[in-house]
mmCIF file of C-alpha atoms and ligand atoms in Angstrom:
data_model
loop_
_atom_site.group_PDB
_atom_site.id
_atom_site.type_symbol
_atom_site.label_atom_id
_atom_site.label_comp_id
_atom_site.label_asym_id
_atom_site.label_seq_id
_atom_site.Cartn_x
_atom_site.Cartn_y
_atom_site.Cartn_z
ATOM 1 C CA MET A 29 -0.030 0.040 0.162
ATOM 2 C CA LYS A 30 1.015 3.697 -0.873
ATOM 3 C CA LYS A 31 1.653 4.488 2.967
ATOM 4 C CA GLU A 32 3.512 1.468 3.575
ATOM 5 C CA LYS A 33 6.538 2.359 1.158
ATOM 6 C CA GLN A 34 6.561 5.919 2.737
ATOM 7 C CA PRO A 35 9.666 6.122 5.230
ATOM 8 C CA ALA A 36 8.848 5.749 8.876
ATOM 9 C CA ARG A 37 8.641 9.226 10.217
ATOM 10 C CA ARG A 38 9.891 10.281 13.791
ATOM 11 C CA PRO A 39 7.128 12.333 15.618
ATOM 12 C CA SER A 40 7.908 15.770 16.677
ATOM 13 C CA ALA A 41 8.667 16.131 20.150
ATOM 14 C CA LYS A 42 6.825 19.947 20.186
ATOM 15 C CA ALA A 43 3.004 19.863 21.157
ATOM 16 C CA PRO A 44 1.347 22.065 19.152
ATOM 17 C CA LYS A 45 -0.158 24.904 20.777
ATOM 18 C CA GLY A 46 -3.365 24.342 22.311
ATOM 19 C CA VAL A 47 -2.721 20.831 22.678
ATOM 20 C CA SER A 48 -2.803 19.387 26.304
ATOM 21 C CA ARG A 49 0.321 17.206 27.628
ATOM 22 C CA ARG A 50 -1.874 13.947 27.355
ATOM 23 C CA GLY A 51 -3.503 14.665 24.056
ATOM 24 C CA PHE A 52 -0.117 15.080 22.688
ATOM 25 C CA PHE A 53 1.272 11.941 24.480
ATOM 26 C CA GLN A 54 -1.428 9.962 23.398
ATOM 27 C CA ALA A 55 -0.767 11.057 20.036
ATOM 28 C CA MET A 56 2.836 10.717 20.179
ATOM 29 C CA GLY A 57 2.434 6.935 21.020
ATOM 30 C CA LEU A 58 0.098 5.691 18.631
ATOM 31 C CA ALA A 59 2.611 7.436 15.876
ATOM 32 C CA GLY A 60 5.597 5.835 17.424
ATOM 33 C CA ALA A 61 3.588 2.609 17.472
ATOM 34 C CA ALA A 62 2.563 3.118 14.036
ATOM 35 C CA ALA A 63 6.204 4.284 12.775
ATOM 36 C CA THR A 64 7.570 1.022 14.177
ATOM 37 C CA THR A 65 5.060 -0.882 12.428
ATOM 38 C CA LEU A 66 5.354 0.825 9.348
ATOM 39 C CA ALA A 67 9.347 0.068 9.872
ATOM 40 C CA GLN A 68 8.401 -3.449 9.933
ATOM 41 C CA GLY A 69 6.735 -3.881 6.518
ATOM 42 C CA GLY A 70 3.519 -2.916 7.675
ATOM 43 C CA CYS A 71 2.681 -5.874 9.632
ATOM 44 C CA GLY A 72 -0.780 -6.019 11.542
ATOM 45 C CA SER A 73 -1.763 -4.377 14.591
ATOM 46 C CA SER A 74 -3.857 -5.169 17.481
ATOM 47 C CA GLY A 75 -6.048 -2.782 18.894
ATOM 48 C CA GLY A 76 -5.087 0.833 19.917
ATOM 49 C CA GLY A 77 -6.997 3.615 20.780
ATOM 50 C CA VAL A 78 -7.349 5.488 23.815
ATOM 51 C CA ASP A 79 -9.134 3.814 26.595
ATOM 52 C CA PRO A 80 -12.941 5.521 26.779
ATOM 53 C CA ALA A 81 -12.571 5.592 30.836
ATOM 54 C CA LEU A 82 -9.276 7.870 30.580
ATOM 55 C CA GLN A 83 -11.533 10.048 28.570
ATOM 56 C CA GLN A 84 -13.290 10.812 31.721
ATOM 57 C CA GLY A 85 -10.309 12.458 33.051
ATOM 58 C CA VAL A 86 -8.201 11.192 35.967
ATOM 59 C CA GLY A 87 -5.397 12.794 38.245
ATOM 60 C CA PRO A 88 -3.692 15.233 38.696
ATOM 61 C CA ASP A 89 -2.788 13.622 41.961
ATOM 62 C CA ALA A 90 -1.144 10.045 41.640
ATOM 63 C CA ILE A 91 -3.532 6.978 41.020
ATOM 64 C CA ASP A 92 -3.271 3.289 41.404
ATOM 65 C CA VAL A 93 -1.969 1.924 37.801
ATOM 66 C CA ALA A 94 -2.247 -1.748 37.293
ATOM 67 C CA LEU A 95 -0.038 -3.194 34.605
ATOM 68 C CA LYS A 96 0.817 -6.569 33.079
ATOM 69 C CA VAL A 97 4.464 -6.717 32.464
ATOM 70 C CA ASN A 98 6.291 -9.921 30.926
ATOM 71 C CA GLY A 99 3.223 -11.747 32.227
ATOM 72 C CA ARG A 100 3.479 -10.702 35.716
ATOM 73 C CA ASP A 101 0.405 -8.483 37.341
ATOM 74 C CA VAL A 102 2.226 -5.128 38.998
ATOM 75 C CA LYS A 103 0.451 -2.062 40.566
ATOM 76 C CA VAL A 104 2.208 1.203 40.822
ATOM 77 C CA LYS A 105 0.885 4.577 41.885
ATOM 78 C CA VAL A 106 1.888 7.389 39.733
ATOM 79 C CA GLU A 107 0.572 10.777 38.202
ATOM 80 C CA PRO A 108 -1.343 9.947 35.193
ATOM 81 C CA ARG A 109 1.309 12.263 33.289
ATOM 82 C CA VAL A 110 4.067 9.607 33.837
ATOM 83 C CA THR A 111 5.039 7.428 30.821
ATOM 84 C CA LEU A 112 5.331 3.856 30.454
ATOM 85 C CA LEU A 113 8.969 3.938 30.620
ATOM 86 C CA ASP A 114 9.236 6.243 33.512
ATOM 87 C CA ALA A 115 6.576 4.285 35.541
ATOM 88 C CA LEU A 116 8.635 1.023 34.911
ATOM 89 C CA ARG A 117 12.223 2.474 35.441
ATOM 90 C CA ASP A 118 11.481 4.683 38.321
ATOM 91 C CA HIS A 119 8.588 3.827 40.044
ATOM 92 C CA LEU A 120 8.040 0.208 39.983
ATOM 93 C CA LYS A 121 10.783 -0.594 42.352
ATOM 94 C CA LEU A 122 9.759 1.942 45.029
ATOM 95 C CA GLY A 123 6.137 2.501 44.314
ATOM 96 C CA SER A 124 4.868 -0.872 43.604
ATOM 97 C CA THR A 125 3.445 -3.446 45.921
ATOM 98 C CA GLU A 126 5.764 -5.940 44.452
ATOM 99 C CA PRO A 127 8.916 -4.230 43.863
ATOM 100 C CA VAL A 128 10.646 -5.237 40.918
ATOM 101 C CA ASP A 129 13.537 -3.772 39.275
ATOM 102 C CA LEU A 130 12.664 -3.070 35.448
ATOM 103 C CA THR A 131 15.377 -0.613 34.044
ATOM 104 C CA GLY A 132 16.661 -2.843 30.973
ATOM 105 C CA SER A 133 14.561 -0.086 28.620
ATOM 106 C CA LYS A 134 16.443 3.132 28.470
ATOM 107 C CA ARG A 135 15.508 6.619 28.631
ATOM 108 C CA VAL A 136 18.020 8.192 25.918
ATOM 109 C CA CYS A 137 15.938 11.109 24.060
ATOM 110 C CA ASP A 138 12.637 10.517 25.938
ATOM 111 C CA ARG A 139 10.880 12.075 23.217
ATOM 112 C CA GLY A 140 10.164 9.483 20.355
ATOM 113 C CA SER A 141 13.354 9.418 18.289
ATOM 114 C CA CYS A 142 15.578 7.065 19.377
ATOM 115 C CA GLY A 143 14.313 3.901 20.121
ATOM 116 C CA ALA A 144 16.095 2.921 23.098
ATOM 117 C CA CYS A 145 13.021 2.708 25.350
ATOM 118 C CA THR A 146 11.191 0.080 22.888
ATOM 119 C CA MET A 147 9.013 -2.328 24.568
ATOM 120 C CA ILE A 148 6.574 -4.610 22.827
ATOM 121 C CA VAL A 149 2.714 -3.782 24.083
ATOM 122 C CA ASP A 150 0.101 -6.221 22.393
ATOM 123 C CA GLY A 151 2.403 -7.627 20.220
ATOM 124 C CA ARG A 152 3.660 -3.936 18.795
ATOM 125 C CA THR A 153 6.856 -2.166 19.263
ATOM 126 C CA VAL A 154 5.983 1.425 21.148
ATOM 127 C CA TYR A 155 8.198 3.746 22.042
ATOM 128 C CA SER A 156 7.508 3.523 26.006
ATOM 129 C CA CYS A 157 8.630 7.308 26.467
ATOM 130 C CA THR A 158 5.666 8.352 24.473
ATOM 131 C CA VAL A 159 2.863 6.088 25.846
ATOM 132 C CA LEU A 160 1.364 6.904 28.991
ATOM 133 C CA ALA A 161 1.492 4.149 32.100
ATOM 134 C CA VAL A 162 -2.226 4.526 32.504
ATOM 135 C CA GLU A 163 -2.821 3.903 28.864
ATOM 136 C CA ALA A 164 -0.992 0.659 28.993
ATOM 137 C CA GLN A 165 -3.194 -0.690 31.836
ATOM 138 C CA GLY A 166 -4.744 -3.886 30.512
ATOM 139 C CA ARG A 167 -2.215 -4.563 27.515
ATOM 140 C CA GLN A 168 0.202 -7.111 27.693
ATOM 141 C CA ILE A 169 3.468 -5.562 27.988
ATOM 142 C CA ARG A 170 6.979 -7.270 27.293
ATOM 143 C CA THR A 171 10.455 -5.744 28.295
ATOM 144 C CA VAL A 172 13.850 -6.618 27.514
ATOM 145 C CA GLU A 173 13.704 -8.254 30.942
ATOM 146 C CA GLY A 174 11.308 -10.867 30.063
ATOM 147 C CA LEU A 175 13.105 -12.389 26.925
ATOM 148 C CA SER A 176 15.320 -14.806 28.708
ATOM 149 C CA GLU A 177 13.955 -18.428 29.892
ATOM 150 C CA GLY A 178 15.153 -20.475 32.761
ATOM 151 C CA GLY A 179 18.460 -18.044 32.881
ATOM 152 C CA LYS A 180 18.877 -18.874 28.981
ATOM 153 C CA LEU A 181 19.137 -15.841 26.650
ATOM 154 C CA HIS A 182 17.014 -15.070 23.941
ATOM 155 C CA PRO A 183 18.890 -16.250 20.783
ATOM 156 C CA VAL A 184 18.782 -12.657 19.551
ATOM 157 C CA GLN A 185 20.404 -11.481 22.884
ATOM 158 C CA GLU A 186 23.039 -14.497 22.361
ATOM 159 C CA GLU A 187 23.631 -13.289 19.046
ATOM 160 C CA PHE A 188 24.138 -9.708 19.717
ATOM 161 C CA VAL A 189 26.661 -11.119 22.399
ATOM 162 C CA ALA A 190 28.456 -13.359 19.833
ATOM 163 C CA CYS A 191 28.671 -10.510 17.189
ATOM 164 C CA ASP A 192 29.855 -8.125 19.523
ATOM 165 C CA GLY A 193 26.706 -6.045 18.110
ATOM 166 C CA LEU A 194 26.931 -3.238 20.983
ATOM 167 C CA MET A 195 29.410 -0.972 22.279
ATOM 168 C CA CYS A 196 28.033 1.540 25.354
ATOM 169 C CA GLY A 197 25.080 -0.727 25.110
ATOM 170 C CA PHE A 198 22.536 2.017 25.997
ATOM 171 C CA CYS A 199 20.620 1.531 22.446
ATOM 172 C CA THR A 200 20.982 -2.361 22.531
ATOM 173 C CA PRO A 201 17.714 -3.001 24.884
ATOM 174 C CA GLY A 202 15.833 -1.121 22.434
ATOM 175 C CA PHE A 203 17.457 -3.122 19.242
ATOM 176 C CA VAL A 204 16.490 -6.663 20.695
ATOM 177 C CA MET A 205 13.310 -5.757 21.375
ATOM 178 C CA SER A 206 12.644 -4.261 17.775
ATOM 179 C CA ALA A 207 14.546 -7.698 16.596
ATOM 180 C CA VAL A 208 12.302 -9.947 18.488
ATOM 181 C CA SER A 209 9.325 -8.488 17.710
ATOM 182 C CA CYS A 210 10.541 -8.232 13.824
ATOM 183 C CA LEU A 211 11.652 -12.113 13.929
ATOM 184 C CA GLU A 212 8.299 -13.308 15.826
ATOM 185 C CA ARG A 213 6.068 -11.329 13.193
ATOM 186 C CA THR A 214 8.115 -12.263 10.335
ATOM 187 C CA PRO A 215 10.013 -15.792 10.777
ATOM 188 C CA GLY A 216 12.664 -16.174 8.028
ATOM 189 C CA ALA A 217 12.791 -12.429 7.649
ATOM 190 C CA THR A 218 15.618 -11.307 4.983
ATOM 191 C CA ALA A 219 18.273 -8.690 5.772
ATOM 192 C CA ASP A 220 16.260 -5.933 4.084
ATOM 193 C CA GLN A 221 13.030 -6.681 6.248
ATOM 194 C CA ILE A 222 15.100 -6.587 9.449
ATOM 195 C CA ARG A 223 16.767 -3.566 8.410
ATOM 196 C CA LYS A 224 13.430 -1.786 8.131
ATOM 197 C CA CYS A 225 12.262 -3.336 11.468
ATOM 198 C CA LEU A 226 15.511 -1.542 12.831
ATOM 199 C CA ASP A 227 14.796 1.657 11.081
ATOM 200 C CA GLY A 228 13.358 3.369 14.342
ATOM 201 C CA ASN A 229 16.410 2.503 16.550
ATOM 202 C CA ILE A 230 19.219 4.670 16.685
ATOM 203 C CA CYS A 231 23.038 3.595 17.803
ATOM 204 C CA ARG A 232 25.507 6.422 18.250
ATOM 205 C CA CYS A 233 28.197 4.048 18.557
ATOM 206 C CA GLY A 234 27.808 2.762 15.038
ATOM 207 C CA THR A 235 27.044 -0.679 15.685
ATOM 208 C CA GLN A 236 24.249 -1.000 13.177
ATOM 209 C CA PRO A 237 26.046 -3.392 10.734
ATOM 210 C CA ARG A 238 26.887 -5.792 13.729
ATOM 211 C CA ALA A 239 23.335 -5.407 15.357
ATOM 212 C CA LEU A 240 21.892 -6.452 11.732
ATOM 213 C CA GLU A 241 24.583 -9.538 11.629
ATOM 214 C CA ALA A 242 23.344 -10.529 14.900
ATOM 215 C CA VAL A 243 19.516 -10.140 14.079
ATOM 216 C CA VAL A 244 19.961 -11.828 10.861
ATOM 217 C CA LYS A 245 21.755 -14.863 12.515
ATOM 218 C CA ALA A 246 19.349 -15.082 15.274
ATOM 219 C CA GLY A 247 16.490 -15.139 12.633
ATOM 220 C CA ALA A 248 18.288 -17.899 11.209
ATOM 221 C CA ARG A 249 18.923 -19.686 14.237
ATOM 222 C CA MET A 250 15.068 -19.378 15.001
ATOM 223 C CA LYS A 251 13.937 -20.992 11.910
ATOM 224 C CA GLY A 252 16.114 -23.961 12.718
ATOM 225 C CA ARG A 253 18.772 -23.181 9.621
ATOM 226 C CA ARG A 254 21.705 -23.020 11.582
HETATM 227 S S1 FES B 92 12.442 6.969 21.573
HETATM 228 FE FE1 FES B 92 11.988 6.523 23.806
HETATM 229 S S2 FES B 92 13.871 7.386 24.850
HETATM 230 FE FE2 FES B 92 14.028 7.800 22.720
HETATM 231 S S1 FES B 93 25.979 0.788 21.330
HETATM 232 FE FE1 FES B 93 26.244 2.807 22.574
HETATM 233 S S2 FES B 93 24.572 4.011 21.191
HETATM 234 FE FE2 FES B 93 24.243 1.783 20.336
#
């Protein structure tokens, strides 16, 4: 389709005049998800939109937010303006009824332009710095911490290590989550397809070639070709 051939655009971080912070973030979150989905070759989406309950208005004081992260139910008390990224990184450990340390997703630009904060929500990659925590209620949230099983790293993580696909490592969790989503959606994805999947992730250290190599190898492994 015509729209799928256009390059993924990153949303501007500046809220237009007259637009509330909440409305702006909602638009940014959806745009970020759409951009990443676009980068993944127009894969299908699951849901989206704004919870009608949120239209009623909540806050500005902190409210209880129930999240399902890596298959685990957690509750955190945050103001409605807090992003999903900040809720998990900064509030979960202290404010949760069940303290969990989820700082794997990185806050780098905090404005939907670098991909370091990428998580998978209801099967779609999102920039979690552009999604409000309250919006993520009732959704299946996956972070980089949820990829390993029984202490064994996910094949994508193993290949990042084997291919030396990182330097400072700040971008790496985001790359890994985009890659996992890509290979789950498109088993046997070609290098070109994978490159498009990783379009929304930026590495300032210049490790993109090795990151791509790692994901191609992981894809082959996951398809049982290696
Ligand atoms: S896109 Fe979220 S921290 Fe850069
Ligand atoms: S490894 Fe440093 S930003 Fe990517």
